[in-house]
């Protein structure tokens, strides 16, 4: 069954991507929509299974690893201040209006705060793919988006720890912050000193594909360590990519990783976003899904865009940066799952959140296409 499902996914995503490009849209939009078509909401040909979810997770890790490989480190350093303003803008407005939205739909104070925090999350994996297709990933706007996403991820997870502790969770805030600080310090140190040494040592080995094997091992190790310390795995993969981008094996690793990623893992990731969405599960809560989707899109677009404007970007670039922060992706789904287990989110609202995540993911490529400077 798995082999047949993979066959359908691989063929369907390539055809849908090509069709989207013919209509002047990013190919990622077609890939996302075909997942919704193949999933339980329409045809029901593909079901969400553990093994497909694991393949999808590898896909998003490789996508962020490639983004790291393409990052201009000097430009990334220069965009630190802008990234901080964009990241903060993308938290303050969604958190505030998300809290008010929770009150509107009848949630209590803690549940409303959790909803606001959930809407503050950002996942730029879809943005990365769209910017790569547009050839703008390494632009000033692109590097600002990447630095903002890292800042957003760290702040949202720390705020989540605060909230869960108030809700009766057994999270030690000093321990959580210490783990995150420890991750970034160790990841940067290893990326700076150890990664180049390992890549140079593996390059001369007389076995097939030694370089790409070591590169992927480093990518997965950084991702695992990130998850272990409570940071999103995609952040670990991104830092690993940045580290390897400073070695002389960069071009070889990038070329071969693209072949591996885009042949199987990334198509499964795009499809899985639509497959996990069952529109029939929403029922009478459709108006909540519509309302929260509008709030989710506008708060990130405006909040992060305002931060970009404060950092000195033009109106058009600010709109583009705000658009790039709209997608909530797997980060919001992880937070939603923690809310479900801690009682801050009920099952019906969880189904609504999944749809909101899908909406933000689908509209992101469209908003980028419309707002990015020509």
Short mmCIF file of C-alpha atoms in Angstrom, two decimals, residues 18-369:
data_model
loop_
_atom_site.label_atom_id
_atom_site.label_comp_id
_atom_site.label_asym_id
_atom_site.label_seq_id
_atom_site.Cartn_x
_atom_site.Cartn_y
_atom_site.Cartn_z
CA UNK A 18 3.74 22.01 -13.50
CA UNK A 19 0.09 23.03 -13.87
CA UNK A 20 0.50 25.76 -11.25
CA UNK A 21 3.55 27.18 -13.06
CA UNK A 22 1.62 27.24 -16.35
CA UNK A 23 -0.97 29.44 -14.60
CA UNK A 24 1.76 31.77 -13.37
CA UNK A 25 1.81 30.52 -9.76
CA UNK A 26 4.60 28.89 -7.70
CA UNK A 27 4.73 25.13 -8.19
CA UNK A 28 4.46 24.63 -4.42
CA UNK A 29 0.87 25.90 -4.53
CA UNK A 30 -0.15 23.09 -6.89
CA UNK A 31 1.64 20.52 -4.72
CA UNK A 32 -0.19 21.68 -1.61
CA UNK A 33 -3.61 21.67 -3.27
CA UNK A 34 -3.12 18.22 -4.76
CA UNK A 35 -2.51 16.93 -1.23
CA UNK A 36 -5.92 18.25 -0.23
CA UNK A 37 -7.41 16.59 -3.33
CA UNK A 38 -5.80 13.20 -2.59
CA UNK A 39 -6.62 13.30 1.13
CA UNK A 40 -9.78 12.39 3.05
CA UNK A 41 -11.53 15.69 2.26
CA UNK A 42 -12.02 14.83 -1.44
CA UNK A 43 -10.82 11.60 -3.05
CA UNK A 44 -9.52 9.74 0.01
CA UNK A 45 -6.76 7.98 -1.94
CA UNK A 46 -4.03 8.83 0.58
CA UNK A 47 -4.34 8.38 4.33
CA UNK A 48 -2.15 9.95 6.99
CA UNK A 49 0.03 7.15 8.37
CA UNK A 50 3.01 7.13 10.71
CA UNK A 51 5.45 6.17 7.97
CA UNK A 52 4.23 8.90 5.60
CA UNK A 53 4.51 11.40 8.45
CA UNK A 54 8.11 10.32 9.08
CA UNK A 55 8.98 10.66 5.38
CA UNK A 56 7.31 14.08 5.43
CA UNK A 57 9.41 15.10 8.44
CA UNK A 58 12.59 14.16 6.57
CA UNK A 59 11.31 16.22 3.64
CA UNK A 60 10.90 19.42 5.67
CA UNK A 61 14.28 18.85 7.38
CA UNK A 62 16.02 18.52 3.99
CA UNK A 63 14.18 21.60 2.73
CA UNK A 64 15.52 23.70 5.60
CA UNK A 65 18.97 22.11 5.26
CA UNK A 66 19.05 23.33 1.65
CA UNK A 67 17.98 26.80 2.81
CA UNK A 68 20.95 26.82 5.18
CA UNK A 69 23.31 25.75 2.40
CA UNK A 70 22.16 28.68 0.28
CA UNK A 71 22.40 31.26 3.07
CA UNK A 72 24.90 34.08 2.68
CA UNK A 73 26.31 34.18 6.22
CA UNK A 74 27.55 37.77 5.92
CA UNK A 75 24.12 38.96 4.79
CA UNK A 76 22.51 36.90 7.56
CA UNK A 77 24.64 38.72 10.16
CA UNK A 78 23.72 42.09 8.67
CA UNK A 79 20.01 41.23 8.83
CA UNK A 80 20.08 40.37 12.57
CA UNK A 81 18.44 43.62 13.72
CA UNK A 82 15.83 43.49 10.96
CA UNK A 83 15.13 39.83 11.77
CA UNK A 84 14.54 40.71 15.42
CA UNK A 85 12.05 43.45 14.53
CA UNK A 86 10.23 41.20 12.05
CA UNK A 87 10.14 38.30 14.52
CA UNK A 88 8.83 40.48 17.36
CA UNK A 89 6.23 42.12 15.12
CA UNK A 90 5.10 38.66 14.05
CA UNK A 91 4.52 37.68 17.70
CA UNK A 92 3.01 40.76 19.33
CA UNK A 93 0.07 41.30 16.94
CA UNK A 94 -0.96 37.62 16.50
CA UNK A 95 -0.67 37.06 20.27
CA UNK A 96 -2.85 40.07 21.12
CA UNK A 97 -5.52 39.61 18.47
CA UNK A 98 -5.40 35.83 18.89
CA UNK A 99 -6.25 36.30 22.58
CA UNK A 100 -9.18 38.58 21.67
CA UNK A 101 -10.33 36.07 19.03
CA UNK A 102 -10.37 33.35 21.67
CA UNK A 103 -12.62 35.50 23.84
CA UNK A 104 -14.95 36.04 20.86
CA UNK A 105 -15.39 32.29 20.26
CA UNK A 106 -15.99 31.61 23.97
CA UNK A 107 -12.61 30.44 25.31
CA UNK A 108 -11.41 31.21 28.83
CA UNK A 109 -8.31 33.33 29.58
CA UNK A 110 -5.72 30.53 29.47
CA UNK A 111 -7.26 28.97 26.35
CA UNK A 112 -7.36 32.37 24.64
CA UNK A 113 -3.70 32.99 25.51
CA UNK A 114 -2.82 29.59 24.11
CA UNK A 115 -4.68 30.39 20.88
CA UNK A 116 -2.80 33.69 20.58
CA UNK A 117 0.49 31.89 21.15
CA UNK A 118 -0.39 29.26 18.58
CA UNK A 119 -1.14 31.97 16.00
CA UNK A 120 2.24 33.55 16.79
CA UNK A 121 4.13 30.49 15.51
CA UNK A 122 5.85 30.58 12.13
CA UNK A 123 7.17 27.90 9.80
CA UNK A 124 9.09 29.20 6.78
CA UNK A 125 9.55 25.86 5.02
CA UNK A 126 6.90 26.73 2.41
CA UNK A 127 8.34 30.24 2.11
CA UNK A 128 11.79 28.76 1.51
CA UNK A 129 10.51 26.71 -1.41
CA UNK A 130 8.66 29.68 -2.91
CA UNK A 131 11.69 31.98 -2.60
CA UNK A 132 13.93 29.32 -4.15
CA UNK A 133 11.63 29.13 -7.16
CA UNK A 134 11.67 32.92 -7.43
CA UNK A 135 15.46 33.06 -7.06
CA UNK A 136 15.16 35.37 -4.04
CA UNK A 137 16.13 33.11 -1.12
CA UNK A 138 19.52 34.79 -0.75
CA UNK A 139 18.16 38.33 -1.09
CA UNK A 140 18.09 40.74 1.84
CA UNK A 141 14.40 39.96 2.29
CA UNK A 142 15.08 36.23 2.25
CA UNK A 143 17.85 36.31 4.85
CA UNK A 144 15.78 38.60 7.07
CA UNK A 145 12.95 36.07 6.93
CA UNK A 146 15.28 33.26 7.98
CA UNK A 147 16.71 35.15 10.95
CA UNK A 148 13.19 36.27 11.97
CA UNK A 149 11.97 32.66 11.88
CA UNK A 150 14.74 31.54 14.26
CA UNK A 151 13.92 34.36 16.71
CA UNK A 152 10.18 33.65 16.43
CA UNK A 153 10.68 29.94 17.15
CA UNK A 154 12.75 30.54 20.30
CA UNK A 155 10.45 33.21 21.77
CA UNK A 156 7.24 31.26 21.07
CA UNK A 157 8.58 28.10 22.71
CA UNK A 158 9.68 30.04 25.82
CA UNK A 159 6.27 31.73 26.07
CA UNK A 160 4.62 28.33 25.62
CA UNK A 161 6.61 27.02 28.60
CA UNK A 162 5.30 29.92 30.72
CA UNK A 163 1.73 29.17 29.69
CA UNK A 164 1.94 25.42 30.26
CA UNK A 165 3.40 26.02 33.72
CA UNK A 166 0.38 28.19 34.57
CA UNK A 167 -1.91 25.49 33.15
CA UNK A 168 -0.46 22.89 35.50
CA UNK A 169 2.29 21.51 33.29
CA UNK A 170 5.46 20.11 34.84
CA UNK A 171 7.84 22.34 32.87
CA UNK A 172 10.74 24.03 34.65
CA UNK A 173 11.20 27.38 32.95
CA UNK A 174 14.88 27.91 33.91
CA UNK A 175 15.66 24.39 32.67
CA UNK A 176 13.81 25.00 29.40
CA UNK A 177 15.59 28.29 28.72
CA UNK A 178 18.92 26.73 29.68
CA UNK A 179 18.39 23.87 27.23
CA UNK A 180 17.66 26.28 24.39
CA UNK A 181 20.65 28.50 25.14
CA UNK A 182 22.77 25.38 25.40
CA UNK A 183 21.54 24.15 22.02
CA UNK A 184 22.42 27.35 20.18
CA UNK A 185 25.81 27.71 21.85
CA UNK A 186 26.78 24.11 21.19
CA UNK A 187 25.32 24.04 17.66
CA UNK A 188 27.21 27.21 16.67
CA UNK A 189 30.46 25.94 18.24
CA UNK A 190 30.21 22.52 16.55
CA UNK A 191 29.18 24.11 13.26
CA UNK A 192 32.14 26.46 13.39
CA UNK A 193 34.88 24.10 14.55
CA UNK A 194 33.82 20.45 14.13
CA UNK A 195 31.72 20.35 10.95
CA UNK A 196 34.50 21.57 8.56
CA UNK A 197 36.91 19.05 10.15
CA UNK A 198 34.47 16.14 9.66
CA UNK A 199 33.70 17.12 6.06
CA UNK A 200 37.42 17.30 5.19
CA UNK A 201 38.10 13.95 6.86
CA UNK A 202 35.30 12.14 5.06
CA UNK A 203 35.98 13.64 1.60
CA UNK A 204 38.99 11.40 0.75
CA UNK A 205 37.37 8.12 1.89
CA UNK A 206 37.39 5.49 -0.85
CA UNK A 207 33.69 4.67 -0.63
CA UNK A 208 30.76 5.91 -2.69
CA UNK A 209 29.11 9.24 -1.74
CA UNK A 210 31.14 9.78 1.44
CA UNK A 211 30.69 13.57 1.37
CA UNK A 212 26.90 13.63 1.04
CA UNK A 213 26.58 10.83 3.60
CA UNK A 214 28.49 12.83 6.22
CA UNK A 215 26.55 16.00 5.32
CA UNK A 216 23.19 14.27 5.82
CA UNK A 217 24.41 12.68 9.06
CA UNK A 218 25.34 16.14 10.36
CA UNK A 219 21.96 17.52 9.25
CA UNK A 220 20.02 14.78 11.03
CA UNK A 221 22.18 15.00 14.15
CA UNK A 222 21.60 18.75 14.46
CA UNK A 223 17.85 18.22 13.89
CA UNK A 224 17.68 15.50 16.54
CA UNK A 225 19.60 17.61 19.06
CA UNK A 226 17.30 20.57 18.36
CA UNK A 227 14.20 18.49 19.11
CA UNK A 228 15.86 17.03 22.21
CA UNK A 229 16.33 20.53 23.63
CA UNK A 230 12.84 21.74 22.70
CA UNK A 231 13.81 23.70 19.57
CA UNK A 232 12.14 22.86 16.24
CA UNK A 233 14.05 20.26 14.21
CA UNK A 234 13.98 22.57 11.19
CA UNK A 235 16.11 25.10 13.09
CA UNK A 236 18.75 22.45 13.69
CA UNK A 237 18.69 21.46 10.02
CA UNK A 238 19.05 25.10 8.99
CA UNK A 239 22.08 25.65 11.26
CA UNK A 240 23.67 22.47 9.89
CA UNK A 241 23.20 23.78 6.35
CA UNK A 242 24.78 27.12 7.24
CA UNK A 243 27.77 25.32 8.79
CA UNK A 244 28.36 23.16 5.70
CA UNK A 245 27.89 26.19 3.42
CA UNK A 246 31.21 27.46 4.80
CA UNK A 247 33.10 24.36 3.59
CA UNK A 248 34.57 23.64 0.15
CA UNK A 249 32.15 20.71 -0.24
CA UNK A 250 29.14 23.07 -0.31
CA UNK A 251 28.31 22.79 -4.03
CA UNK A 252 28.54 18.99 -4.10
CA UNK A 253 26.36 18.67 -1.00
CA UNK A 254 23.78 21.11 -2.34
CA UNK A 255 23.50 19.43 -5.73
CA UNK A 256 23.14 15.92 -4.33
CA UNK A 257 20.80 16.93 -1.51
CA UNK A 258 18.47 18.58 -4.03
CA UNK A 259 18.31 15.32 -5.98
CA UNK A 260 17.53 13.27 -2.88
CA UNK A 261 15.07 15.76 -1.40
CA UNK A 262 13.02 16.69 -4.45
CA UNK A 263 12.77 13.19 -5.86
CA UNK A 264 10.80 11.74 -2.95
CA UNK A 265 10.91 13.39 0.49
CA UNK A 266 9.81 16.97 -0.30
CA UNK A 267 6.84 15.88 -2.48
CA UNK A 268 5.59 13.73 0.40
CA UNK A 269 5.92 16.71 2.76
CA UNK A 270 3.85 19.00 0.52
CA UNK A 271 1.19 16.35 0.02
CA UNK A 272 0.96 15.49 3.72
CA UNK A 273 -0.10 19.04 4.58
CA UNK A 274 -3.32 18.52 2.64
CA UNK A 275 -3.72 14.87 3.63
CA UNK A 276 -3.88 15.61 7.38
CA UNK A 277 -6.73 18.05 6.76
CA UNK A 278 -10.22 16.56 6.95
CA UNK A 279 -12.62 19.37 6.10
CA UNK A 280 -15.60 17.18 7.07
CA UNK A 281 -14.42 17.12 10.70
CA UNK A 282 -15.12 20.82 11.12
CA UNK A 283 -18.89 20.51 10.82
CA UNK A 284 -20.72 23.51 12.27
CA UNK A 285 -17.44 25.16 13.28
CA UNK A 286 -16.74 26.29 9.72
CA UNK A 287 -17.28 29.94 10.66
CA UNK A 288 -14.63 29.67 13.41
CA UNK A 289 -12.20 28.21 10.87
CA UNK A 290 -12.92 31.08 8.47
CA UNK A 291 -12.64 33.72 11.20
CA UNK A 292 -9.39 32.36 12.63
CA UNK A 293 -7.90 31.92 9.15
CA UNK A 294 -8.47 35.61 8.39
CA UNK A 295 -6.99 36.59 11.78
CA UNK A 296 -4.01 34.27 11.26
CA UNK A 297 -3.15 35.65 7.82
CA UNK A 298 -3.65 39.35 8.57
CA UNK A 299 -1.90 39.45 11.96
CA UNK A 300 1.32 37.88 10.69
CA UNK A 301 1.29 39.79 7.41
CA UNK A 302 0.71 43.15 9.10
CA UNK A 303 2.76 42.50 12.26
CA UNK A 304 5.88 41.17 10.57
CA UNK A 305 5.48 43.64 7.71
CA UNK A 306 5.41 46.52 10.20
CA UNK A 307 8.57 45.16 11.81
CA UNK A 308 10.24 45.09 8.39
CA UNK A 309 9.13 48.69 7.76
CA UNK A 310 10.70 49.76 11.07
CA UNK A 311 13.91 48.03 9.94
CA UNK A 312 14.06 50.28 6.88
CA UNK A 313 12.56 48.12 4.13
CA UNK A 314 10.41 49.63 1.39
CA UNK A 315 6.63 49.19 1.46
CA UNK A 316 6.77 46.43 -1.15
CA UNK A 317 9.60 44.55 0.57
CA UNK A 318 7.83 44.89 3.94
CA UNK A 319 4.69 43.33 2.46
CA UNK A 320 6.78 40.50 1.02
CA UNK A 321 8.52 39.81 4.33
CA UNK A 322 5.19 39.87 6.16
CA UNK A 323 3.78 37.43 3.62
CA UNK A 324 6.73 35.10 4.10
CA UNK A 325 5.97 34.82 7.83
CA UNK A 326 2.28 33.89 7.35
CA UNK A 327 2.64 30.11 7.08
CA UNK A 328 2.29 28.30 10.44
CA UNK A 329 3.16 24.80 9.15
CA UNK A 330 4.38 21.98 11.36
CA UNK A 331 5.43 24.34 14.17
CA UNK A 332 1.82 25.34 14.87
CA UNK A 333 0.69 21.71 14.59
CA UNK A 334 3.23 20.67 17.22
CA UNK A 335 2.02 23.44 19.55
CA UNK A 336 -1.62 22.50 18.87
CA UNK A 337 -0.86 18.88 19.79
CA UNK A 338 0.65 20.03 23.10
CA UNK A 339 -2.49 22.10 23.74
CA UNK A 340 -4.69 19.09 23.03
CA UNK A 341 -2.77 16.91 25.50
CA UNK A 342 -2.75 19.60 28.21
CA UNK A 343 -6.47 20.39 27.90
CA UNK A 344 -6.02 23.90 26.50
CA UNK A 345 -7.52 22.82 23.16
CA UNK A 346 -10.49 20.52 22.61
CA UNK A 347 -10.72 18.04 19.73
CA UNK A 348 -13.15 20.07 17.62
CA UNK A 349 -11.03 23.22 17.89
CA UNK A 350 -7.95 21.15 17.08
CA UNK A 351 -9.57 20.17 13.75
CA UNK A 352 -10.26 23.87 13.12
CA UNK A 353 -6.60 24.74 13.83
CA UNK A 354 -5.43 22.13 11.32
CA UNK A 355 -7.56 23.81 8.66
CA UNK A 356 -6.22 27.26 9.68
CA UNK A 357 -2.66 25.93 9.31
CA UNK A 358 -3.53 24.60 5.84
CA UNK A 359 -5.05 27.95 4.80
CA UNK A 360 -1.98 29.91 5.94
CA UNK A 361 0.25 27.43 4.13
CA UNK A 362 -1.67 27.64 0.86
CA UNK A 363 -1.98 31.45 0.77
CA UNK A 364 1.69 32.09 1.56
CA UNK A 365 3.00 31.36 -1.98
CA UNK A 366 0.21 33.49 -3.45
CA UNK A 367 0.95 36.45 -1.16
CA UNK A 368 4.68 36.18 -1.90
CA UNK A 369 4.01 36.13 -5.62
#
